[in-house]
Short mmCIF file of C-alpha atoms and ligand atoms in Angstrom, two decimals:
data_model
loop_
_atom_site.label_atom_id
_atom_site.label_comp_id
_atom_site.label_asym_id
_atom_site.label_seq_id
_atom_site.Cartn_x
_atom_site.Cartn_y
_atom_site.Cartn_z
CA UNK P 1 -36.91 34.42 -42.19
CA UNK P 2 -36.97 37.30 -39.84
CA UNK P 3 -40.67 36.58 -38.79
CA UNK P 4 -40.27 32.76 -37.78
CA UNK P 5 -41.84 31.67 -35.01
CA UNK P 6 -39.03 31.80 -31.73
CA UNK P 7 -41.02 28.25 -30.49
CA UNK P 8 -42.00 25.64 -33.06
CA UNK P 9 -45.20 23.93 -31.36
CA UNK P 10 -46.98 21.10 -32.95
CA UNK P 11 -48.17 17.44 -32.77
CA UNK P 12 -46.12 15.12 -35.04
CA UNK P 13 -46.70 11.14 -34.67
CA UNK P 14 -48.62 11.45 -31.23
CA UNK P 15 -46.17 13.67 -29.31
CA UNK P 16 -46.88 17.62 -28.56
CA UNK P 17 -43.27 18.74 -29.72
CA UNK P 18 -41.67 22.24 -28.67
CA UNK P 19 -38.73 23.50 -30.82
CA UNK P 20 -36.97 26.15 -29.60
CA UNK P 21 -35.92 28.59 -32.82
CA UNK P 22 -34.24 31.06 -31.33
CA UNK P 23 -30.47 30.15 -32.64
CA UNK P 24 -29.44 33.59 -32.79
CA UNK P 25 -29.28 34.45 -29.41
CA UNK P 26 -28.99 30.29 -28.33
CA UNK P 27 -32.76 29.74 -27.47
CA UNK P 28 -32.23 31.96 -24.66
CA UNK P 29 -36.35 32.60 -23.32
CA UNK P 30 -38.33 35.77 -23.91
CA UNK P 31 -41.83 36.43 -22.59
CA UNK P 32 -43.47 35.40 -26.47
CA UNK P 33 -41.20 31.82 -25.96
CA UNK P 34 -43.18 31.15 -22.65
CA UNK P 35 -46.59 32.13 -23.54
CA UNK P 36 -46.01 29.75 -26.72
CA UNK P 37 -45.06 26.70 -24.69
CA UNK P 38 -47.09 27.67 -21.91
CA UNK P 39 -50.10 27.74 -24.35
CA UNK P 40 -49.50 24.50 -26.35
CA UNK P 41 -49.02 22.74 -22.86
CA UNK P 42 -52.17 23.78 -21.45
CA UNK P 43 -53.73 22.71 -25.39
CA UNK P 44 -51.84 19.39 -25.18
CA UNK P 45 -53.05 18.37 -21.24
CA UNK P 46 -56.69 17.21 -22.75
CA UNK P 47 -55.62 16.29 -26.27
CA UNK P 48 -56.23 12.73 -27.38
CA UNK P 49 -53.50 12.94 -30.00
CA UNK P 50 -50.70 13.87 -27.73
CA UNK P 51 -48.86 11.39 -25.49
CA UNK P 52 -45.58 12.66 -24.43
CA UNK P 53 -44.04 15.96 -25.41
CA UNK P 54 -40.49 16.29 -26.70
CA UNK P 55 -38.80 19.56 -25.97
CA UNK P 56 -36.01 20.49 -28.36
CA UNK P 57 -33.97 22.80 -30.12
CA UNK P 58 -33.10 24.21 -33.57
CA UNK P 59 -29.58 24.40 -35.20
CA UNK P 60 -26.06 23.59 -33.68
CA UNK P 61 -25.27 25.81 -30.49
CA UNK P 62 -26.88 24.09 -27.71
CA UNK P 63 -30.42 23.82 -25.78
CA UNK P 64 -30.71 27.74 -23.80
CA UNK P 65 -28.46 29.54 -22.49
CA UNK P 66 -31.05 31.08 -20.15
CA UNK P 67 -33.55 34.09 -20.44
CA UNK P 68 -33.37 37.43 -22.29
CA UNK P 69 -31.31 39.32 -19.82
CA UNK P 70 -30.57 42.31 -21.54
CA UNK P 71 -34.13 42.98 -22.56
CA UNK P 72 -34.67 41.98 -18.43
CA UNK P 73 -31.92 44.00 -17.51
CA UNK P 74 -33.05 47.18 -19.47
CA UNK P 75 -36.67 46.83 -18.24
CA UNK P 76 -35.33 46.93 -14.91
CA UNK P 77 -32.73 49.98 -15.45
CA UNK P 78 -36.84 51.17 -16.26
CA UNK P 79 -40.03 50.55 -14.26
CA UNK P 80 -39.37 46.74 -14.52
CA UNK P 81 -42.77 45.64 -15.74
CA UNK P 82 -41.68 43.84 -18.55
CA UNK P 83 -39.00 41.94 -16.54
CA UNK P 84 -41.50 41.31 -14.13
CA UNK P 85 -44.08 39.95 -16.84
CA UNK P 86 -41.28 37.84 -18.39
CA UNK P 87 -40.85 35.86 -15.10
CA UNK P 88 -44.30 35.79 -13.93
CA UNK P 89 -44.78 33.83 -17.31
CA UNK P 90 -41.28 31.75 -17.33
CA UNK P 91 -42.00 30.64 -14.06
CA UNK P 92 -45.94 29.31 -15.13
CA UNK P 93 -44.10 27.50 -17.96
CA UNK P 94 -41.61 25.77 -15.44
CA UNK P 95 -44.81 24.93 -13.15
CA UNK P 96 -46.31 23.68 -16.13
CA UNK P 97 -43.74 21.50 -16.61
CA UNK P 98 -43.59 20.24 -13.51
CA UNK P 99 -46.97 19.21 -12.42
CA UNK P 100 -47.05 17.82 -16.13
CA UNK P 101 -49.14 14.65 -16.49
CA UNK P 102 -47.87 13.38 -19.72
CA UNK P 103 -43.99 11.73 -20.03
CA UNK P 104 -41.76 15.01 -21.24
CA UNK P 105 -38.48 14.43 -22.45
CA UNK P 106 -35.95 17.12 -23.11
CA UNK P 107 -32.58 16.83 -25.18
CA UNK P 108 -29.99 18.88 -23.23
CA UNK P 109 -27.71 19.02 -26.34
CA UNK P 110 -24.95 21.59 -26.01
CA UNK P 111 -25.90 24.96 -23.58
CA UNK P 112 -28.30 24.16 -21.04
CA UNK P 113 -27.90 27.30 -18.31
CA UNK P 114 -30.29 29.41 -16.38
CA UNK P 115 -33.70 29.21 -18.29
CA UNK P 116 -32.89 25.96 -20.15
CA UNK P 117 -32.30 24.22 -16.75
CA UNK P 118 -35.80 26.05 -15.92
CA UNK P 119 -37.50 24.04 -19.10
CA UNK P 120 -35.32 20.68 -18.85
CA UNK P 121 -35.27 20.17 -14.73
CA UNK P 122 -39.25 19.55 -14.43
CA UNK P 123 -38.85 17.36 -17.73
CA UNK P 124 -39.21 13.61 -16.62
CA UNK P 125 -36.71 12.44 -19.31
CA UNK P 126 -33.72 14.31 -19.44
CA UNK P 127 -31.33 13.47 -21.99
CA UNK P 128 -27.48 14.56 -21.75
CA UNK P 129 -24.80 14.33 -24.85
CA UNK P 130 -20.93 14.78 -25.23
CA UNK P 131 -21.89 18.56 -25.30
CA UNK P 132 -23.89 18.88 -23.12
CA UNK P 133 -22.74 21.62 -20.94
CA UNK P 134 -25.00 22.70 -17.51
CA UNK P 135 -25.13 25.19 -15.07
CA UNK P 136 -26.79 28.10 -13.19
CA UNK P 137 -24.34 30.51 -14.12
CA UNK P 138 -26.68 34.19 -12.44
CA UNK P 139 -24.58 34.82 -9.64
CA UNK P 140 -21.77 35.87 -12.13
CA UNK P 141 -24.44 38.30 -13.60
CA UNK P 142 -26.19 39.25 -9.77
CA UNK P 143 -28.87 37.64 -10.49
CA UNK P 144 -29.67 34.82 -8.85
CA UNK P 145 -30.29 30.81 -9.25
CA UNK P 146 -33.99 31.17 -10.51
CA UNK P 147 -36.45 29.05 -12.47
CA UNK P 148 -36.72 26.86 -9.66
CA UNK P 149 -33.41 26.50 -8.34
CA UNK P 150 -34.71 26.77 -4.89
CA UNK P 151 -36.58 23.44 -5.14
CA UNK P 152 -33.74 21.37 -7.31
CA UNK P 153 -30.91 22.82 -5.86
CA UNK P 154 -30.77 21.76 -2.38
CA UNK P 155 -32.63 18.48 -3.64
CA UNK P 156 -29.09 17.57 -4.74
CA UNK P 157 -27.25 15.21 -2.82
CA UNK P 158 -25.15 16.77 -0.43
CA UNK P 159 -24.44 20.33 -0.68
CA UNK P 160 -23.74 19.94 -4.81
CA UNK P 161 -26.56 22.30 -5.45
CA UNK P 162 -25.24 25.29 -2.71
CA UNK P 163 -22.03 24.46 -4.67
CA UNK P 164 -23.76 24.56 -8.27
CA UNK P 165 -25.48 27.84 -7.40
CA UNK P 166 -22.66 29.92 -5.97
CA UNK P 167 -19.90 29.53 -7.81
CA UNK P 168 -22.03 29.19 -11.27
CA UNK P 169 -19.78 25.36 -11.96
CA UNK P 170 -20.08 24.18 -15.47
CA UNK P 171 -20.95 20.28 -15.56
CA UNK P 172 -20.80 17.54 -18.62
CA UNK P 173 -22.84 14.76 -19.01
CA UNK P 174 -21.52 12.14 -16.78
CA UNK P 175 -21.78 14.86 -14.03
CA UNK P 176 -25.49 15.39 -14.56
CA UNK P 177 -26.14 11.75 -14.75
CA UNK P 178 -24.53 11.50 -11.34
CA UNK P 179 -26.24 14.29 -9.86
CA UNK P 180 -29.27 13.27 -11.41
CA UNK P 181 -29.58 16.29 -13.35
CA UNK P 182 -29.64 13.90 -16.49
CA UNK P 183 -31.91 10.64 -16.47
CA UNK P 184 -30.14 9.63 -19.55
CA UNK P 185 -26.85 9.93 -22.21
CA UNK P 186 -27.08 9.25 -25.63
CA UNK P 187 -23.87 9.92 -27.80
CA UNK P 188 -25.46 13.45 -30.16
CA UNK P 189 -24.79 11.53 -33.35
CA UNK P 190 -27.37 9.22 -32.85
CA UNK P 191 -29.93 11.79 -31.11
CA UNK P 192 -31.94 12.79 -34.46
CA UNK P 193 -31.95 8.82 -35.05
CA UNK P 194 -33.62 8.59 -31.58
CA UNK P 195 -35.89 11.42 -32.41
CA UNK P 196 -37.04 9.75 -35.53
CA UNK P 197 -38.12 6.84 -33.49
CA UNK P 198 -39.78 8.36 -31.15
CA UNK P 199 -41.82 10.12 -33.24
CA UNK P 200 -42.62 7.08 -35.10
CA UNK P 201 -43.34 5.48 -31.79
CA UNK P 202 -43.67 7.46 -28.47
CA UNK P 203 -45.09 4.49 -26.69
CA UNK P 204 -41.07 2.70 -27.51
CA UNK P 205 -40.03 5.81 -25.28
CA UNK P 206 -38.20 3.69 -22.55
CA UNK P 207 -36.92 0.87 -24.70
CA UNK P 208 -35.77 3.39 -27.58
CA UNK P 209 -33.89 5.22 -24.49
CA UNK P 210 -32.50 2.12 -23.13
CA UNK P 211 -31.22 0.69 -26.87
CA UNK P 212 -29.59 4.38 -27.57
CA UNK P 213 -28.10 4.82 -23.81
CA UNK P 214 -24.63 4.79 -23.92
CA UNK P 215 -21.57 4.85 -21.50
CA UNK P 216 -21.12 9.10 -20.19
CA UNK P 217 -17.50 8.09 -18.52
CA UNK P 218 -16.74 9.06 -15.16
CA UNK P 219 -17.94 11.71 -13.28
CA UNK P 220 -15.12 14.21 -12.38
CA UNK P 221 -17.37 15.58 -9.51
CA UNK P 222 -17.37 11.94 -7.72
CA UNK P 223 -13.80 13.25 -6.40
CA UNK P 224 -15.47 16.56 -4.86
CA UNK P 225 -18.25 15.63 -3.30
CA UNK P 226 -16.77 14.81 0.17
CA UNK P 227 -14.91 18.51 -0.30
CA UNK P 228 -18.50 19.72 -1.32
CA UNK P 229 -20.52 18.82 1.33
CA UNK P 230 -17.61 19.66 4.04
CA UNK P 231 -17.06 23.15 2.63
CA UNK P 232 -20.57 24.49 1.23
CA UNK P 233 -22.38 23.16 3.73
CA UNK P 234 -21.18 26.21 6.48
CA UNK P 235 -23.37 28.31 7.69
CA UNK P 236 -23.23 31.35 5.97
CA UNK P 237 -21.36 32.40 2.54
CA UNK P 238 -19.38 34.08 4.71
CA UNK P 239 -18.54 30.61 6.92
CA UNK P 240 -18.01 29.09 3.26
CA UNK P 241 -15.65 31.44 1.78
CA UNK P 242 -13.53 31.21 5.32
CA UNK P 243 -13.61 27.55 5.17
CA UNK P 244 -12.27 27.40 1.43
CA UNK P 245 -9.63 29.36 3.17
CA UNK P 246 -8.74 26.98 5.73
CA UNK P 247 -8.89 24.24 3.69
CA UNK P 248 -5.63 26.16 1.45
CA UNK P 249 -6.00 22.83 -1.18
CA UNK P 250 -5.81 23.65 -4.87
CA UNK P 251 -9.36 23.25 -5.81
CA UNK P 252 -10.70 25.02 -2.04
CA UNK P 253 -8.62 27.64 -3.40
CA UNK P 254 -10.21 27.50 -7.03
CA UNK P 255 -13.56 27.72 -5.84
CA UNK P 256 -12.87 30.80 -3.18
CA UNK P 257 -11.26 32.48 -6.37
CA UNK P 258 -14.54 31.93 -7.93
CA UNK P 259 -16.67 33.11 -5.51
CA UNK P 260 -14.59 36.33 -4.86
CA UNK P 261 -15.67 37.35 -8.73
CA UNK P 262 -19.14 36.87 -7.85
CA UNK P 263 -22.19 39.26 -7.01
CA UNK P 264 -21.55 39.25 -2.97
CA UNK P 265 -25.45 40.49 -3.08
CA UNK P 266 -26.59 37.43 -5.67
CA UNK P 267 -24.43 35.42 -3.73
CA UNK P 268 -26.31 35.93 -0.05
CA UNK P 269 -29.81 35.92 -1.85
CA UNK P 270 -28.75 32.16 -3.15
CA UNK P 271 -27.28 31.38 0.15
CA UNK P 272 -30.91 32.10 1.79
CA UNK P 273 -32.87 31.07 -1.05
CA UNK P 274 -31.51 27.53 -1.37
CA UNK P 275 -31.68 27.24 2.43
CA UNK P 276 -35.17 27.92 2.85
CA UNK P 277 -36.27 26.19 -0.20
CA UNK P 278 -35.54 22.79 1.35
CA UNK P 279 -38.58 23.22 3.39
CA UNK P 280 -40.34 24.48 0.84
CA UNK P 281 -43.54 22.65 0.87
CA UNK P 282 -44.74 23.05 -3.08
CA UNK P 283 -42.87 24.35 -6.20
CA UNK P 284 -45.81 26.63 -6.66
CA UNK P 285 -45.07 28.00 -3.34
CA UNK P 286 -41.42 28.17 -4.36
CA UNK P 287 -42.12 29.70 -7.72
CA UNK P 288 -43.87 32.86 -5.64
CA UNK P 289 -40.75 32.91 -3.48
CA UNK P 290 -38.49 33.78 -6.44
CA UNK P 291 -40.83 35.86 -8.32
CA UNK P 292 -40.62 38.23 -5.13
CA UNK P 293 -36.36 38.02 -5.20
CA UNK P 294 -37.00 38.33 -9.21
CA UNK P 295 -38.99 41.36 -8.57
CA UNK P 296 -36.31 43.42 -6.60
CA UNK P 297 -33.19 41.70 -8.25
CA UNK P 298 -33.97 42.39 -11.58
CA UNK P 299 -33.80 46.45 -10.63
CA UNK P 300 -30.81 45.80 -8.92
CA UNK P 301 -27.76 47.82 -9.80
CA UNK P 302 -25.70 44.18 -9.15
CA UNK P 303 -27.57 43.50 -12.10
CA UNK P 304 -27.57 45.84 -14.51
CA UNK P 305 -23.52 45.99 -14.00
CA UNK P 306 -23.55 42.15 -14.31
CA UNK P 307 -25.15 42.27 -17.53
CA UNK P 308 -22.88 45.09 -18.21
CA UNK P 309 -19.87 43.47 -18.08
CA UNK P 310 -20.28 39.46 -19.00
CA UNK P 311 -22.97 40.52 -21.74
CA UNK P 312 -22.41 44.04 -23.28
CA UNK P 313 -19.32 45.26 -22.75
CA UNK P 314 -17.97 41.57 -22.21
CA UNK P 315 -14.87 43.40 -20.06
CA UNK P 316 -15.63 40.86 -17.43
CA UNK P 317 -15.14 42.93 -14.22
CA UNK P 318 -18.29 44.44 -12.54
CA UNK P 319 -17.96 46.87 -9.94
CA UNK P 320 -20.76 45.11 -7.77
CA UNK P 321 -22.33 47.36 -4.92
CA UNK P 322 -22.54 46.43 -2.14
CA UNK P 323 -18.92 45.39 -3.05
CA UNK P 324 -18.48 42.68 0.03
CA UNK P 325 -20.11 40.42 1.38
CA UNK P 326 -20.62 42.27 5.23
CA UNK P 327 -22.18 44.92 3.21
CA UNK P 328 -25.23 42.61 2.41
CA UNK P 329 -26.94 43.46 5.43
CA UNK P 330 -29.96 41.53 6.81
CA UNK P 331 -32.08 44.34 6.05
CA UNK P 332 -31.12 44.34 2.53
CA UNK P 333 -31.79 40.80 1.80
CA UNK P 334 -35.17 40.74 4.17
CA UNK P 335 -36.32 43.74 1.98
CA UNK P 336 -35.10 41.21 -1.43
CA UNK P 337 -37.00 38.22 0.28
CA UNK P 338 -39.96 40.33 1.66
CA UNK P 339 -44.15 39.74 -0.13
CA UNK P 340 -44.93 41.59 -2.54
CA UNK P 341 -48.55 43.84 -2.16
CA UNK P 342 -50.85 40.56 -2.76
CA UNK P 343 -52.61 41.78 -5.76
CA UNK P 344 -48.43 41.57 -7.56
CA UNK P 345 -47.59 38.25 -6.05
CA UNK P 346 -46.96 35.32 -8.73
CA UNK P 347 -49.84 33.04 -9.19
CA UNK P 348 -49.76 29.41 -10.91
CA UNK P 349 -53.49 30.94 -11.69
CA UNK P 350 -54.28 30.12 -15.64
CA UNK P 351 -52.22 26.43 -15.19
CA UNK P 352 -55.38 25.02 -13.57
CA UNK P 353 -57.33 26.22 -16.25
CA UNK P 354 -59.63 22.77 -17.15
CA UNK P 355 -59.36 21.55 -13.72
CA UNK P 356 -56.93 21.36 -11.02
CA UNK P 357 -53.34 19.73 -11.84
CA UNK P 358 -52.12 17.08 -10.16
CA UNK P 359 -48.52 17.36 -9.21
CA UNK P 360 -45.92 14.35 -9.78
CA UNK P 361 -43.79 14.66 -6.80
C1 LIG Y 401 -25.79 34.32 -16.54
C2 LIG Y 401 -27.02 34.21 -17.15
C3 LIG Y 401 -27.12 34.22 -18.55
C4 LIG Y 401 -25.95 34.34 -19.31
C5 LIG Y 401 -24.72 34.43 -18.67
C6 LIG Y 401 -24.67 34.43 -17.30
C7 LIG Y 401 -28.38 34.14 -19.25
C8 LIG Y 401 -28.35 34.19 -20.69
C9 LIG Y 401 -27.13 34.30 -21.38
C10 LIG Y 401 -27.01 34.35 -22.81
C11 LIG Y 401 -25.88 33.82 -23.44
C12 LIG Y 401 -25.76 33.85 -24.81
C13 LIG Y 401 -26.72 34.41 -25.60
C14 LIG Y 401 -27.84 34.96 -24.97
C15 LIG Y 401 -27.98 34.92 -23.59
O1 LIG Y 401 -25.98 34.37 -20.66
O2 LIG Y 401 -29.45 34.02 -18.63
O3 LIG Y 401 -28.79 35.53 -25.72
O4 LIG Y 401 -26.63 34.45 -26.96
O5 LIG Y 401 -29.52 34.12 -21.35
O6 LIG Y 401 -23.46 34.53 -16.68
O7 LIG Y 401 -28.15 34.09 -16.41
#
């Protein structure tokens, strides 16, 4: 079936349901993926028949692993206008999402990284398993914590989300569920049971959760957070590296190893990115903010050599440039952060198509 649809989109049993069918490349997003969902979403907002939405996924692998990087990555080695159109209409599907009126629930089965955190974050029911396995791994590609990272991230309690973002951290379940990251765990053998409800009964949603919620374990991360928040919260990646340093312990000295194998550029752009986004007073407004960063990162050398060596050549050592961290000048990451000519800036404009939305949070 070389012509299936990448997003299967229909109403089943009074829910608007979003498969991703992708499995090939794990459900990572292209530009056709977004304008599907986006689409359907706006369809489903006014439709009688539809009363939650359930996003899901296709075959074994896992949720997304993120968004279509090497198509991204060779746009931008280019005049960047696809890469640009691909997150112009990524990021309307994750502000779709989140100013959503109607209950969402996503299954964060398996892979859920980059993109997939993009499509499963603004979901109001998030639902980990055993395999679940979450990050926001673009740093290691010099790229950086997109898809609204800026307004999650330093949402987090403490500085989890400066710590999530820079050094890329892998989480399970009972992580997520502490972070919050997860509303709910339910063990993946009984998650096309669950489904079955559901769609036999979307108004059961919170009971049928509640019946199928099981125990996650314990959160490794609950032993980190007071190193978290003493260590990531310095001043400057710089200040965070040296106080990793300082610290000398075996996992300070884990996480500086980390960081030293990341994009210094993608990095700094985080660092500045999660900072301001705390004060950030709208997702939409938050969304423009990383379309700009999107729209000089994704023609970034630190890029294309990121995607170079974790995704084609899979040699696992890019050469970044600027190669340290001092080289990331103010100037450089002002010109990253700076507005775009207002007739390219990102626009929420076709989501308030049929009236304006009105935002949950
Ligand atoms: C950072 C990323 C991505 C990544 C790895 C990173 C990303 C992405 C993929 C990916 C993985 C497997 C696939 C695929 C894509 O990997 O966004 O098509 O089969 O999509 O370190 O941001």
């Amino acid at each position: 079936m070389t012509d299936a649809a990448p997003v299967i989109a229909r109403v089943e049993g009074g829910w608007g349901r979003l498969t991703l069918n992708r499995p090939s490349a794990l459900h990572a997003l292209n530009t056709q993926m977004c304008q599907i969902m986006a689409q359907a979403l706006l369809a489903w907002r006014n439709d009688p028949r539809v009363a939650a939405v359930m996003l899901d996924h296709t075959g074994p692998r896992g949720f997304c692993a993120g968004g279509d990087i090497r198509m991204i990555m060779e746009s931008g080695a280019q005049d960047g206008v696809a890469a640009r159109a691909f997150f112009a209409e990524e990021y309307r599907l994750n502000a779709l999402l989140f100013g959503y009126d109607k209950p969402v629930v996503a299954f964060m089965d398996g892979v859920v990284m980059g993109g997939g955190v993009g499509i499963s974050a603004p979901a109001s029911y998030r639902i980990a398993t055993e395999r679940t396995v979450f990050a926001m791994p673009e740093t290691g590609i010099g790229l950086f914590p997109d898809v609204g990272g800026g307004w999650f991230l330093p949402r987090l309690v403490g500085e989890t989300g400066m710590w999530l973002a820079l050094t890329g951290a892998r989480l399970k379940a009972a992580d997520c569920l502490l972070l919050g990251l997860a509303t709910d765990y339910v063990p993946q053998g009984q998650v096309e049971a669950l489904k079955a409800q559901l769609l036999a009964d979307p108004g059961a949603l919170d009971t049928l959760l509640t019946e199928r919620e099981a125990d996650a374990g314990e959160p490794p991360l609950a032993r980190q957070r007071a190193d978290i928040d003493r260590l990531f919260g310095a001043e400057s990646v710089e200040a965070i590296l040296n106080a990793l340093e300082a610290d000398g312990g075996e996992w300070a000295l884990a996480q500086l190893a980390t960081l030293k194998s990341k994009s210094p550029q993608a990095m700094k752009v985080a660092y500045r990115q999660l900072r301001q986004g705390r004060d950030v007073q709208s997702f939409e407004a938050e969304m423009a903010v990383e379309y700009r960063i999107a729209a000089r990162v994704s023609m970034s050398a630190d890029f294309r050599e990121g995607v170079r060596a974790v995704i084609v050549d899979k040699d696992n050592a890019p050469r970044w440039d600027p190669p340290t961290l001092a080289q990331v000048t103010q100037q450089k990451l002002d010109a990253i952060f700076e507005p775009l000519p207002e007739d390219e800036e990102w626009t929420p404009a076709h989501l308030n198509e049929g009236g304006a939305q009105r935002g949950r949070r």
